[in-house]
CSV table of C-alpha atoms (C1' of nucleotides) in Angstrom, one decimal:
chain,number,residue,atom,x,y,z
R,1454,MET,CA,-88.2,132.6,-124.1
R,1455,ALA,CA,-85.5,131.5,-125.4
R,1456,SER,CA,-84.3,134.9,-126.4
R,1457,PRO,CA,-85.8,138.3,-125.9
R,1458,GLU,CA,-87.0,139.0,-129.3
R,1459,PRO,CA,-87.9,136.5,-132.0
R,1460,PHE,CA,-86.5,135.9,-135.4
R,1461,LYS,CA,-87.9,137.6,-138.0
R,1462,ALA,CA,-86.9,137.6,-141.9
R,1463,PRO,CA,-84.3,139.1,-142.9
R,1464,ILE,CA,-85.1,142.7,-144.5
R,1465,GLY,CA,-85.5,142.5,-148.0
R,1466,THR,CA,-87.1,139.1,-147.5
R,1467,ARG,CA,-90.4,137.2,-146.8
R,1468,ASP,CA,-92.1,134.1,-146.3
R,1469,ILE,CA,-95.0,133.3,-149.1
R,1470,LEU,CA,-97.2,131.5,-147.3
R,1471,PRO,CA,-100.8,129.2,-148.1
R,1472,PRO,CA,-102.8,130.5,-149.4
R,1473,GLU,CA,-100.3,133.0,-151.4
R,1474,SER,CA,-98.1,130.5,-151.8
R,1475,GLY,CA,-100.9,128.0,-154.3
R,1476,ARG,CA,-100.7,130.5,-156.6
R,1477,TRP,CA,-96.8,130.5,-157.0
R,1478,THR,CA,-97.5,126.7,-157.7
R,1479,ARG,CA,-99.9,127.2,-160.0
R,1480,LEU,CA,-98.0,129.7,-161.8
R,1481,LEU,CA,-95.5,128.2,-161.9
R,1482,ALA,CA,-97.1,125.3,-163.6
R,1483,GLU,CA,-98.8,127.3,-165.7
R,1484,PHE,CA,-95.5,128.7,-167.1
R,1485,ALA,CA,-93.5,125.0,-167.2
R,1486,GLN,CA,-96.2,123.8,-169.7
R,1487,VAL,CA,-96.1,127.1,-172.0
R,1488,MET,CA,-92.3,126.1,-172.4
R,1489,HIS,CA,-92.8,122.4,-172.7
R,1490,LEU,CA,-95.0,122.5,-175.9
R,1491,ALA,CA,-91.3,124.8,-177.0
R,1492,GLY,CA,-89.3,122.0,-176.2
R,1493,TYR,CA,-87.7,123.9,-173.5
R,1494,GLY,CA,-85.8,121.6,-171.1
R,1495,PHE,CA,-85.6,122.3,-167.1
R,1496,ILE,CA,-83.0,123.4,-165.5
R,1497,GLN,CA,-81.7,124.2,-162.2
R,1498,THR,CA,-78.1,126.1,-161.7
R,1499,PRO,CA,-76.8,126.6,-158.2
R,1500,MET,CA,-77.2,129.9,-156.1
R,1501,PHE,CA,-74.4,131.2,-155.9
R,1502,GLU,CA,-70.8,130.8,-157.9
R,1503,ASP,CA,-67.8,131.5,-158.4
R,1504,ILE,CA,-67.6,135.6,-158.2
R,1505,ALA,CA,-65.8,136.0,-161.6
R,1506,VAL,CA,-69.4,134.0,-163.5
R,1507,PHE,CA,-71.2,137.3,-162.7
R,1508,ARG,CA,-68.2,139.8,-164.2
R,1509,PRO,CA,-69.8,140.1,-167.9
R,1510,VAL,CA,-73.0,140.8,-166.3
R,1511,GLY,CA,-70.9,144.2,-166.3
R,1512,GLU,CA,-68.3,146.0,-164.3
R,1513,GLY,CA,-70.3,149.4,-164.4
R,1514,THR,CA,-73.7,148.8,-163.4
R,1515,ASP,CA,-75.2,148.2,-159.6
R,1516,VAL,CA,-76.4,145.0,-160.3
R,1517,VAL,CA,-72.4,143.4,-160.2
R,1518,SER,CA,-71.0,146.4,-158.8
R,1519,LYS,CA,-72.9,147.3,-155.0
R,1520,GLU,CA,-75.4,145.0,-155.4
R,1521,MET,CA,-73.7,141.8,-155.2
R,1522,TYR,CA,-73.9,139.3,-151.9
R,1523,ASP,CA,-70.3,137.6,-152.2
R,1524,PHE,CA,-68.7,135.8,-149.4
R,1525,PHE,CA,-65.7,133.7,-149.0
R,1526,ASP,CA,-65.7,130.0,-148.4
R,1527,LYS,CA,-63.9,128.5,-145.7
R,1528,GLY,CA,-62.1,127.3,-148.9
R,1529,GLU,CA,-61.1,131.1,-149.3
R,1530,ARG,CA,-63.2,130.9,-152.6
R,1531,HIS,CA,-64.7,133.8,-153.2
R,1532,LEU,CA,-68.3,133.0,-154.2
R,1533,ALA,CA,-71.4,135.4,-155.3
R,1534,LEU,CA,-75.6,134.7,-154.9
R,1535,ARG,CA,-76.3,134.9,-157.9
R,1536,PRO,CA,-78.0,138.0,-158.6
R,1537,GLU,CA,-79.1,136.8,-162.1
R,1538,GLY,CA,-80.0,133.9,-164.5
R,1539,THR,CA,-78.7,134.0,-167.6
R,1540,ALA,CA,-75.0,134.0,-166.2
R,1541,SER,CA,-75.6,130.8,-164.3
R,1542,VAL,CA,-77.5,129.0,-167.9
R,1543,VAL,CA,-73.9,130.3,-169.7
R,1544,ARG,CA,-71.4,129.0,-167.3
R,1545,ALA,CA,-73.3,125.2,-167.3
R,1546,PHE,CA,-73.0,125.5,-171.1
R,1547,ASN,CA,-69.4,126.3,-171.4
R,1548,GLN,CA,-69.3,123.6,-168.8
R,1549,HIS,CA,-71.5,120.2,-170.2
R,1550,HIS,CA,-71.1,121.2,-174.2
R,1551,PRO,CA,-75.1,119.9,-174.3
R,1552,ASN,CA,-75.6,119.8,-178.5
R,1553,VAL,CA,-76.6,123.2,-179.4
R,1554,PRO,CA,-79.9,124.3,-180.4
R,1555,TRP,CA,-79.7,124.2,-176.2
R,1556,LYS,CA,-83.5,124.9,-174.8
R,1557,VAL,CA,-84.1,125.8,-171.2
R,1558,TRP,CA,-86.0,127.4,-168.8
R,1559,TYR,CA,-85.3,127.7,-164.9
R,1560,ALA,CA,-87.7,129.4,-162.0
R,1561,GLY,CA,-85.5,130.3,-158.5
R,1562,PRO,CA,-84.3,133.2,-156.2
R,1563,ASN,CA,-82.3,135.8,-156.9
R,1564,PHE,CA,-80.2,138.2,-154.8
R,1565,ARG,CA,-79.6,141.9,-154.4
R,1566,TYR,CA,-78.8,143.5,-152.2
R,1567,GLU,CA,-80.8,147.5,-152.8
R,1568,LYS,CA,-83.1,148.6,-150.3
R,1569,PRO,CA,-86.5,147.1,-150.5
R,1570,GLN,CA,-89.3,148.7,-152.2
R,1571,ALA,CA,-92.9,148.0,-154.0
R,1572,GLY,CA,-92.0,145.4,-156.1
R,1573,ARG,CA,-88.4,144.8,-155.3
R,1574,PHE,CA,-86.9,142.6,-152.6
R,1575,ARG,CA,-82.9,142.2,-151.7
R,1576,GLN,CA,-84.3,138.0,-152.7
R,1577,HIS,CA,-86.6,137.7,-155.7
R,1578,HIS,CA,-88.2,135.1,-157.9
R,1579,GLN,CA,-88.1,134.7,-161.6
R,1580,LEU,CA,-88.9,133.0,-164.3
R,1581,GLY,CA,-86.5,132.5,-167.0
R,1582,ALA,CA,-85.9,131.0,-170.0
R,1583,GLU,CA,-82.9,130.5,-172.3
R,1584,CYS,CA,-81.8,129.7,-175.8
R,1585,ILE,CA,-78.1,128.9,-176.9
R,1586,GLY,CA,-75.9,128.5,-180.1
R,1587,VAL,CA,-78.4,129.6,-182.3
R,1588,SER,CA,-78.5,133.1,-184.1
R,1589,ASP,CA,-81.3,133.0,-186.4
R,1590,PRO,CA,-83.6,136.6,-185.4
R,1591,ASP,CA,-86.7,133.3,-184.9
R,1592,ILE,CA,-85.5,132.4,-182.1
R,1593,ASP,CA,-85.8,135.9,-180.5
R,1594,VAL,CA,-88.8,135.8,-181.4
R,1595,GLU,CA,-89.6,132.5,-180.2
R,1596,LEU,CA,-89.0,133.9,-177.0
R,1597,MET,CA,-91.1,136.9,-176.5
R,1598,VAL,CA,-94.3,135.7,-178.4
R,1599,LEU,CA,-93.5,132.8,-175.5
R,1600,LEU,CA,-93.1,135.0,-172.6
R,1601,TRP,CA,-96.5,137.3,-174.3
R,1602,ASP,CA,-98.2,134.0,-174.5
R,1603,PHE,CA,-97.7,132.6,-170.7
R,1604,PHE,CA,-98.6,136.3,-170.0
R,1605,CYS,CA,-101.8,136.3,-171.5
R,1606,THR,CA,-102.0,132.2,-170.0
R,1607,ILE,CA,-102.4,133.8,-166.2
R,1608,GLY,CA,-105.2,136.3,-167.4
R,1609,LEU,CA,-102.8,139.7,-168.2
R,1610,SER,CA,-104.1,142.0,-170.7
R,1611,GLY,CA,-103.1,145.1,-171.7
R,1612,LEU,CA,-99.4,145.2,-171.1
R,1613,ARG,CA,-96.3,146.8,-173.4
R,1614,LEU,CA,-93.9,145.4,-175.4
R,1615,SER,CA,-90.7,147.6,-176.0
R,1616,ILE,CA,-88.0,146.5,-178.8
R,1617,ASN,CA,-85.1,147.8,-179.7
R,1618,SER,CA,-82.2,146.5,-181.1
R,1619,ILE,CA,-78.1,147.4,-179.6
R,1620,GLY,CA,-76.1,146.3,-182.1
R,1621,ASP,CA,-73.6,144.1,-182.8
R,1622,LEU,CA,-70.2,145.4,-181.4
R,1623,GLU,CA,-69.1,147.0,-184.2
R,1624,THR,CA,-71.7,148.9,-184.5
R,1625,ARG,CA,-72.2,150.1,-180.6
R,1626,HIS,CA,-68.7,151.1,-180.8
R,1627,GLY,CA,-68.3,152.9,-183.9
R,1628,TYR,CA,-72.0,154.6,-182.5
R,1629,TYR,CA,-69.8,155.2,-179.0
R,1630,GLU,CA,-67.7,157.7,-180.6
R,1631,HIS,CA,-70.5,159.8,-182.0
R,1632,LEU,CA,-73.1,159.7,-178.6
R,1633,ARG,CA,-70.4,160.4,-176.5
R,1634,ALA,CA,-69.2,163.6,-178.9
R,1635,TYR,CA,-73.1,164.4,-178.3
R,1636,LEU,CA,-73.5,164.1,-174.6
R,1637,ASP,CA,-70.0,165.1,-174.2
R,1638,ALA,CA,-70.9,168.8,-176.0
R,1639,ARG,CA,-73.8,168.7,-173.1
R,1640,ARG,CA,-71.9,167.7,-170.4
R,1641,ASP,CA,-73.0,170.8,-168.1
R,1642,SER,CA,-76.3,169.9,-168.8
R,1643,LEU,CA,-76.4,166.5,-167.4
R,1644,ASP,CA,-77.3,165.2,-163.7
R,1645,PRO,CA,-73.7,164.8,-161.7
R,1646,GLU,CA,-74.7,160.8,-161.8
R,1647,ASP,CA,-75.9,160.5,-165.7
R,1648,ARG,CA,-72.1,162.5,-166.9
R,1649,ARG,CA,-70.1,159.9,-165.2
R,1650,LYS,CA,-72.0,156.9,-167.6
R,1651,ILE,CA,-70.4,158.7,-170.4
R,1652,ASP,CA,-67.1,157.2,-170.2
R,1653,GLN,CA,-68.2,154.1,-169.2
R,1654,HIS,CA,-71.5,153.5,-171.4
R,1655,PRO,CA,-73.0,156.2,-173.3
R,1656,MET,CA,-75.8,154.3,-173.5
R,1657,ARG,CA,-77.2,154.0,-170.0
R,1658,VAL,CA,-77.5,158.1,-170.2
R,1659,LEU,CA,-80.3,157.6,-172.9
R,1660,ASP,CA,-81.6,155.5,-170.0
R,1661,SER,CA,-82.1,157.9,-167.7
R,1662,LYS,CA,-84.8,158.9,-165.7
R,1663,ARG,CA,-83.6,162.4,-164.6
R,1664,PRO,CA,-85.5,165.8,-165.9
R,1665,ASP,CA,-82.3,167.5,-166.4
R,1666,THR,CA,-80.8,164.9,-168.9
R,1667,ARG,CA,-84.1,163.9,-170.6
R,1668,GLU,CA,-83.8,167.5,-171.8
R,1669,ALA,CA,-80.5,167.9,-172.4
R,1670,ILE,CA,-80.7,164.6,-175.1
R,1671,ALA,CA,-84.2,164.9,-176.4
R,1672,ASP,CA,-82.6,164.8,-180.1
R,1673,ALA,CA,-79.9,162.1,-178.9
R,1674,PRO,CA,-78.4,160.0,-182.3
R,1675,THR,CA,-79.7,156.8,-181.9
R,1676,LEU,CA,-77.8,154.0,-182.8
R,1677,LEU,CA,-80.6,152.7,-185.2
R,1678,ASP,CA,-79.9,155.1,-187.5
R,1679,VAL,CA,-75.9,153.9,-188.0
R,1680,MET,CA,-76.4,150.0,-187.7
R,1681,SER,CA,-74.9,147.3,-189.6
R,1682,GLY,CA,-76.5,146.2,-192.9
R,1683,VAL,CA,-76.1,142.5,-190.5
R,1684,SER,CA,-78.1,144.2,-187.5
R,1685,ARG,CA,-80.9,146.4,-189.1
R,1686,ALA,CA,-81.9,142.3,-191.1
R,1687,HIS,CA,-81.5,141.6,-187.7
R,1688,PHE,CA,-83.8,143.6,-186.0
R,1689,GLU,CA,-86.3,144.0,-189.3
R,1690,ARG,CA,-86.7,140.0,-189.5
R,1691,VAL,CA,-87.7,140.6,-185.5
R,1692,ARG,CA,-90.1,143.1,-186.2
R,1693,ASN,CA,-92.1,141.4,-188.8
R,1694,GLY,CA,-91.8,137.7,-186.7
R,1695,LEU,CA,-93.9,140.0,-183.4
R,1696,ALA,CA,-96.7,141.0,-186.2
R,1697,ALA,CA,-96.6,138.2,-187.9
R,1698,ALA,CA,-97.6,136.4,-184.3
R,1699,GLY,CA,-100.0,138.9,-184.0
R,1700,VAL,CA,-97.8,140.5,-180.3
R,1701,PRO,CA,-97.8,144.4,-180.2
R,1702,PHE,CA,-95.4,146.7,-179.9
R,1703,GLU,CA,-93.9,149.4,-179.9
R,1704,ILE,CA,-90.1,150.0,-181.2
R,1705,GLU,CA,-88.2,152.0,-178.0
R,1706,PRO,CA,-85.0,153.0,-179.4
R,1707,ARG,CA,-84.1,154.3,-175.7
R,1708,LEU,CA,-84.3,150.9,-174.4
R,1709,VAL,CA,-80.9,149.7,-173.4
R,1710,ARG,CA,-80.7,147.7,-170.1
R,1711,GLY,CA,-79.1,147.0,-167.1
R,1712,LEU,CA,-76.5,144.1,-168.3
R,1713,ASP,CA,-73.9,144.7,-170.0
R,1714,TYR,CA,-73.4,141.3,-171.9
R,1715,TYR,CA,-76.8,142.2,-174.1
R,1716,THR,CA,-76.7,142.5,-178.3
R,1717,HIS,CA,-78.7,143.0,-181.0
R,1718,THR,CA,-81.9,142.8,-179.4
R,1719,VAL,CA,-83.1,143.7,-176.3
R,1720,PHE,CA,-86.9,144.1,-175.3
R,1721,GLU,CA,-88.7,144.6,-172.0
R,1722,ILE,CA,-93.0,144.1,-171.3
R,1723,GLN,CA,-93.9,146.7,-168.8
R,1724,SER,CA,-97.5,146.0,-167.0
R,1725,PRO,CA,-99.6,149.9,-166.8
R,1726,ALA,CA,-101.3,147.8,-163.9
R,1727,LEU,CA,-98.8,148.6,-162.1
R,1728,GLU,CA,-98.5,151.9,-159.9
R,1729,SER,CA,-95.4,151.4,-158.5
R,1730,ALA,CA,-91.9,152.5,-160.1
R,1731,GLN,CA,-91.1,149.1,-161.0
R,1732,SER,CA,-93.9,148.1,-163.6
R,1733,ALA,CA,-91.2,146.2,-165.9
R,1734,ILE,CA,-92.6,142.3,-164.9
R,1735,GLY,CA,-90.3,141.3,-168.0
R,1736,GLY,CA,-87.4,141.6,-170.1
R,1737,GLY,CA,-84.6,139.9,-172.2
R,1738,GLY,CA,-82.5,139.9,-175.4
R,1739,ARG,CA,-79.6,138.5,-177.4
R,1740,TYR,CA,-76.1,138.0,-176.0
R,1741,ASP,CA,-74.2,136.6,-178.3
R,1742,GLY,CA,-71.0,136.8,-176.6
R,1743,LEU,CA,-71.1,136.2,-173.9
R,1744,ALA,CA,-70.2,132.3,-173.4
R,1745,GLU,CA,-66.7,133.5,-175.2
R,1746,ALA,CA,-66.6,136.0,-171.9
R,1747,LEU,CA,-67.0,133.2,-169.4
R,1748,GLY,CA,-64.0,131.2,-171.4
R,1749,GLY,CA,-66.2,129.3,-173.2
R,1750,LYS,CA,-66.2,128.6,-177.2
R,1751,ALA,CA,-68.7,131.6,-178.8
R,1752,ALA,CA,-72.2,130.8,-179.4
R,1753,PRO,CA,-74.7,133.0,-179.9
R,1754,GLY,CA,-77.7,133.1,-177.2
R,1755,THR,CA,-81.2,134.7,-176.6
R,1756,GLY,CA,-83.2,134.7,-173.1
R,1757,PHE,CA,-85.2,136.2,-171.1
R,1758,ALA,CA,-86.8,136.8,-167.6
R,1759,ALA,CA,-89.4,137.6,-165.6
R,1760,GLY,CA,-89.6,138.6,-162.1
R,1761,ILE,CA,-92.3,136.7,-160.3
R,1762,GLU,CA,-93.2,139.2,-157.1
R,1763,ARG,CA,-94.3,141.7,-160.0
R,1764,ILE,CA,-96.2,139.1,-162.2
R,1765,LEU,CA,-97.9,138.8,-159.0
R,1766,LEU,CA,-98.4,142.6,-158.3
R,1767,ALA,CA,-99.7,142.5,-162.2
R,1768,CYS,CA,-102.0,139.8,-161.9
R,1769,ASP,CA,-103.6,141.8,-158.3
R,1770,ALA,CA,-103.5,145.1,-160.0
R,1771,GLU,CA,-105.4,143.3,-163.0
R,1772,GLY,CA,-108.0,141.5,-160.9
R,1773,VAL,CA,-107.1,138.0,-162.6
R,1774,PHE,CA,-104.9,134.6,-161.1
R,1775,ALA,CA,-106.9,135.5,-157.7
R,1776,GLU,CA,-106.2,133.0,-154.9
R,1777,LYS,CA,-107.9,129.9,-155.1
R,1778,GLY,CA,-109.0,128.4,-151.5
R,1779,VAL,CA,-107.1,124.9,-150.5
R,1780,HIS,CA,-109.3,121.9,-152.6
R,1781,LEU,CA,-110.5,118.4,-150.5
R,1782,ASP,CA,-112.5,115.8,-151.1
R,1783,ALA,CA,-113.3,115.1,-147.4
R,1784,PHE,CA,-112.7,116.1,-144.2
R,1785,VAL,CA,-112.8,112.9,-141.4
R,1786,VAL,CA,-114.5,113.6,-138.5
R,1787,ASP,CA,-114.4,111.0,-135.7
R,1788,LEU,CA,-116.4,111.3,-132.4
R,1789,GLY,CA,-114.1,108.5,-130.8
R,1790,ASP,CA,-110.5,108.3,-129.8
R,1791,GLY,CA,-109.6,108.8,-133.5
R,1792,SER,CA,-108.5,105.8,-135.0
R,1793,ALA,CA,-110.9,105.4,-137.5
R,1794,ALA,CA,-110.3,109.4,-138.7
R,1795,ARG,CA,-107.1,107.6,-139.3
R,1796,ASP,CA,-107.5,104.8,-140.5
R,1797,VAL,CA,-110.2,106.0,-143.5
R,1798,SER,CA,-108.4,108.9,-143.7
R,1799,ALA,CA,-105.2,107.3,-144.7
R,1800,GLY,CA,-107.3,104.2,-147.0
R,1801,LEU,CA,-109.1,107.1,-148.9
R,1802,ARG,CA,-105.7,109.2,-149.8
R,1803,ARG,CA,-104.3,105.9,-151.3
R,1804,ALA,CA,-107.3,105.4,-153.4
R,1805,GLY,CA,-106.5,108.6,-154.9
R,1806,LEU,CA,-109.0,111.5,-153.0
R,1807,SER,CA,-107.8,114.9,-151.1
R,1808,VAL,CA,-108.4,114.1,-147.4
R,1809,ASP,CA,-107.9,116.1,-143.7
R,1810,ARG,CA,-108.8,115.3,-140.7
R,1811,ALA,CA,-109.3,116.3,-137.0
R,1812,PHE,CA,-106.7,115.4,-134.3
R,1813,ASP,CA,-106.8,115.8,-130.4
R,1814,ALA,CA,-110.0,114.2,-130.2
R,1815,ARG,CA,-112.2,117.6,-130.1
R,1816,SER,CA,-115.5,118.0,-129.8
R,1817,PRO,CA,-118.0,117.3,-132.8
R,1818,LYS,CA,-118.9,121.0,-133.0
R,1819,ALA,CA,-115.2,122.1,-132.6
R,1820,GLN,CA,-114.3,119.1,-135.6
R,1821,MET,CA,-117.1,119.8,-137.8
R,1822,LYS,CA,-116.0,124.1,-137.8
R,1823,ALA,CA,-112.5,122.1,-138.7
R,1824,ALA,CA,-114.6,120.5,-141.5
R,1825,ASN,CA,-116.2,123.7,-143.3
R,1826,ARG,CA,-113.1,125.7,-142.6
R,1827,SER,CA,-111.0,123.0,-144.2
R,1828,GLY,CA,-113.2,123.6,-147.3
R,1829,ALA,CA,-113.6,120.0,-147.9
R,1830,ARG,CA,-117.2,119.3,-150.1
R,1831,PHE,CA,-118.3,116.4,-147.8
R,1832,ALA,CA,-117.9,115.6,-143.9
R,1833,LEU,CA,-117.3,111.9,-143.6
R,1834,ILE,CA,-118.9,111.2,-139.6
R,1835,ILE,CA,-117.8,108.1,-137.7
R,1836,GLY,CA,-119.2,108.2,-134.4
R,1837,GLU,CA,-120.5,104.9,-132.2
R,1838,ASP,CA,-123.7,104.1,-134.5
R,1839,GLU,CA,-121.5,104.0,-137.6
R,1840,LEU,CA,-118.7,102.3,-136.0
R,1841,ALA,CA,-121.0,99.0,-135.5
R,1842,ALA,CA,-122.6,99.2,-139.0
R,1843,GLY,CA,-119.5,99.2,-140.9
R,1844,MET,CA,-120.5,102.8,-142.1
R,1845,VAL,CA,-120.2,106.3,-142.8
R,1846,THR,CA,-122.4,109.7,-142.3
R,1847,LEU,CA,-121.3,111.8,-145.8
R,1848,LYS,CA,-122.8,115.1,-145.5
R,1849,ASP,CA,-122.2,117.9,-148.1
R,1850,LEU,CA,-120.8,120.6,-146.6
R,1851,ARG,CA,-121.7,122.7,-149.8
R,1852,SER,CA,-125.9,122.5,-149.6
R,1853,ASP,CA,-128.6,121.2,-148.2
R,1854,VAL,CA,-128.7,118.2,-148.7
R,1855,GLN,CA,-130.0,115.5,-146.0
R,1856,GLN,CA,-126.7,113.7,-145.2
R,1857,GLU,CA,-126.5,110.1,-145.5
R,1858,LEU,CA,-125.5,106.7,-144.6
R,1859,VAL,CA,-122.7,104.9,-146.7
R,1860,PRO,CA,-120.5,102.0,-146.1
R,1861,ARG,CA,-117.3,102.6,-145.3
R,1862,GLU,CA,-116.1,99.2,-147.7
R,1863,ASN,CA,-117.2,101.1,-150.2
R,1864,LEU,CA,-116.4,104.8,-149.1
R,1865,ALA,CA,-113.8,105.4,-152.1
R,1866,ASP,CA,-116.5,104.8,-155.1
R,1867,GLU,CA,-119.3,106.4,-152.9
R,1868,LEU,CA,-117.0,109.7,-153.0
R,1869,ARG,CA,-116.6,109.4,-156.7
R,1870,LYS,CA,-119.6,109.1,-158.0
R,1871,ARG,CA,-120.7,112.5,-155.7
R,1872,LEU,CA,-117.8,114.3,-157.0
R,1873,SER,CA,-118.2,113.4,-160.1
U,1262,G,C1',-76.3,155.1,-150.7
U,1263,U,C1',-79.8,159.0,-149.9
U,1264,G,C1',-85.0,160.8,-147.9
U,1265,A,C1',-90.4,161.4,-146.7
U,1266,C,C1',-94.0,158.6,-143.7
U,1267,C,C1',-95.1,154.1,-140.5
U,1268,G,C1',-94.1,150.7,-136.2
U,1269,U,C1',-100.5,149.7,-130.5
U,1270,A,C1',-103.6,141.9,-129.8
U,1271,G,C1',-102.6,136.7,-134.6
U,1272,C,C1',-104.9,140.5,-138.5
U,1273,U,C1',-107.3,145.9,-139.6
U,1274,C,C1',-106.9,150.0,-136.6
U,1275,A,C1',-108.5,153.3,-132.1
U,1276,G,C1',-105.8,155.6,-128.2
U,1277,C,C1',-101.0,160.5,-129.2
U,1278,C,C1',-101.5,166.5,-131.4
U,1279,A,C1',-104.5,169.1,-125.2
U,1280,G,C1',-98.8,163.1,-120.4
U,1281,G,C1',-103.4,160.6,-115.2
U,1282,U,C1',-107.1,155.2,-112.2
U,1283,U,C1',-106.8,147.5,-114.4
U,1284,A,C1',-105.1,149.8,-122.9
U,1285,G,C1',-109.6,149.1,-126.7
U,1286,A,C1',-112.3,147.9,-131.0
U,1287,G,C1',-113.6,144.8,-135.1
U,1288,C,C1',-111.8,140.2,-137.7
U,1289,G,C1',-110.1,136.2,-136.0
U,1290,C,C1',-109.2,131.8,-132.8
U,1291,C,C1',-110.8,128.7,-128.4
U,1292,A,C1',-115.1,127.4,-125.0
U,1293,G,C1',-121.0,127.1,-124.2
U,1294,G,C1',-125.4,127.7,-125.8
U,1295,U,C1',-126.5,122.4,-128.7
U,1296,U,C1',-124.8,115.4,-124.0
U,1297,G,C1',-123.1,113.6,-131.8
U,1298,U,C1',-123.7,117.7,-137.2
U,1299,G,C1',-120.2,123.3,-139.5
U,1300,G,C1',-121.9,127.6,-142.5
U,1301,C,C1',-126.1,132.5,-139.4
U,1302,C,C1',-126.8,134.2,-134.3
U,1303,C,C1',-126.2,135.3,-129.2
U,1304,U,C1',-123.1,134.9,-124.1
U,1305,G,C1',-117.9,133.5,-122.4
U,1306,G,C1',-113.0,133.7,-123.0
U,1307,A,C1',-108.1,133.2,-124.1
U,1308,G,C1',-104.5,137.0,-126.6
U,1309,G,C1',-100.6,142.8,-125.4
U,1310,U,C1',-92.7,144.1,-121.8
U,1311,C,C1',-98.2,149.5,-127.4
U,1312,G,C1',-90.9,147.4,-132.1
U,1313,G,C1',-86.2,147.8,-128.5
U,1314,G,C1',-82.8,151.2,-125.6
U,1315,G,C1',-82.0,155.8,-123.3
U,1316,G,C1',-84.4,160.2,-121.2
U,1317,U,C1',-87.8,164.4,-119.4
U,1318,U,C1',-91.5,163.8,-115.2
U,1319,C,C1',-94.4,162.5,-109.3
U,1320,A,C1',-96.1,160.0,-113.4
U,1321,A,C1',-95.4,157.8,-120.8
U,1322,G,C1',-98.7,154.2,-125.2
U,1323,U,C1',-98.5,159.9,-125.4
U,1324,C,C1',-93.1,164.2,-125.1
U,1325,C,C1',-87.6,164.0,-126.9
U,1326,C,C1',-83.2,161.6,-128.5
U,1327,C,C1',-80.8,156.5,-130.6
U,1328,U,C1',-81.2,151.5,-132.8
U,1329,C,C1',-84.2,147.6,-135.2
U,1330,G,C1',-87.7,146.6,-138.8
U,1331,G,C1',-92.1,148.0,-142.6
U,1332,U,C1',-93.6,151.0,-146.4
U,1333,C,C1',-93.0,154.3,-150.2
U,1334,A,C1',-89.6,157.3,-153.4
U,1335,C,C1',-84.6,158.0,-156.2
U,1336,C,C1',-80.3,155.2,-158.5
U,1337,C,C1',-81.1,150.8,-160.1
U,1338,C,C1',-83.9,146.7,-161.5
U,1339,A,C1',-87.0,141.3,-162.4
RNA sequence: GUGACCGUAGCUCAGCCAGGUUAGAGCGCCAGGUUGUGGCCCUGGAGGUCGGGGGUUCAAGUCCCCUCGGUCACCCCA
């Protein structure tokens, strides 16, 4: 043994193997289709960035302050594995100056140094989409509808869409003073952890799940009460749009979200089917100040991200989007030295059929077992007799139909005939 | 980072609480029954440093400590 202990995947990461991985590729394909129909192009950004790219996510947020995987490279550059997708996309927007509206979708891993638990990993994967350069509230609606429809496409139901508006910066500053005064007056009854948030980001106190805090702030003023006319109109247009699309939603005045760059619309989709504490399978919002915060020209933006692991967990809980067995058209059983299997499988693949075969000249019985296990529709048996006659024995593995001899040269056509 | 529970074959687990001959089962895998035929059945086989290290003991999978890993919860988030 080369090493006394076999290596394991690092804590909080996991291997996604077949057949489970088949769901991932199907999920990605479905998502790509949904986004394609709405004019979004695929974008891939690096998995690591200059750490400063993620600063606007929020110095006071856990994602930035304690969960970042950061490191110095050999050139002393301070880099970080991306903890979320939006900042990178906006950085790319600033760098390349594409025409607006710039509509892109992405899929890939994010990294957060957290303690793993149900639906939470150190490397997790998200699907997401962003539209940069559009202030129109209709784009907020478009994105929410797309995400909602995507979830419906894969079979999820009973989801809950919560929306809120956290207003523009002016509105929020005014509200912060108001809210701080309210919270200060109740400081003593708040949980110590929450007390610390009052100065940094008072709205996040509203989001607290701690019982003490919840009780103390039951009648806290909401931002919706003091919102500016512009914000109010934006939010109203969003609500009307969702209603027109037939997407059910609820207004959740306490919904804040953990990232600092949001303005106006924020939303979250939860799956009540998930028993675990992490029921949010997707979320997003508008981030009108982010491009500028990253050193670019001011540009409005909206987007969402959804966690693949959690989506799949929700699918399991609802019993939808199940794993599919591998599909093969045929499996070649070669009773000789394997040359026939080699040549026939290569030929059929070139003809567009999915074909596998056995190796190592195993016994007929073993090869038939392998054929059965492969999930192939037909076994193609080639022994001495077939070889001499230029034929192939074709056996339907999914029914008890009598096996038959077909000419080797017409094999692809004969198979296709029986597969259709 | 804090807390709780759990690590025995590829997988799911029994054995631990009352330490004591070669550590078991089901499924999976391999081979044979069927000298060229899968799925059902029968028979046999391979596969385990009982997560790792230390301690107690004549003796540790079993008791104690540490450590690593897993699971779940808090915080926070997808």
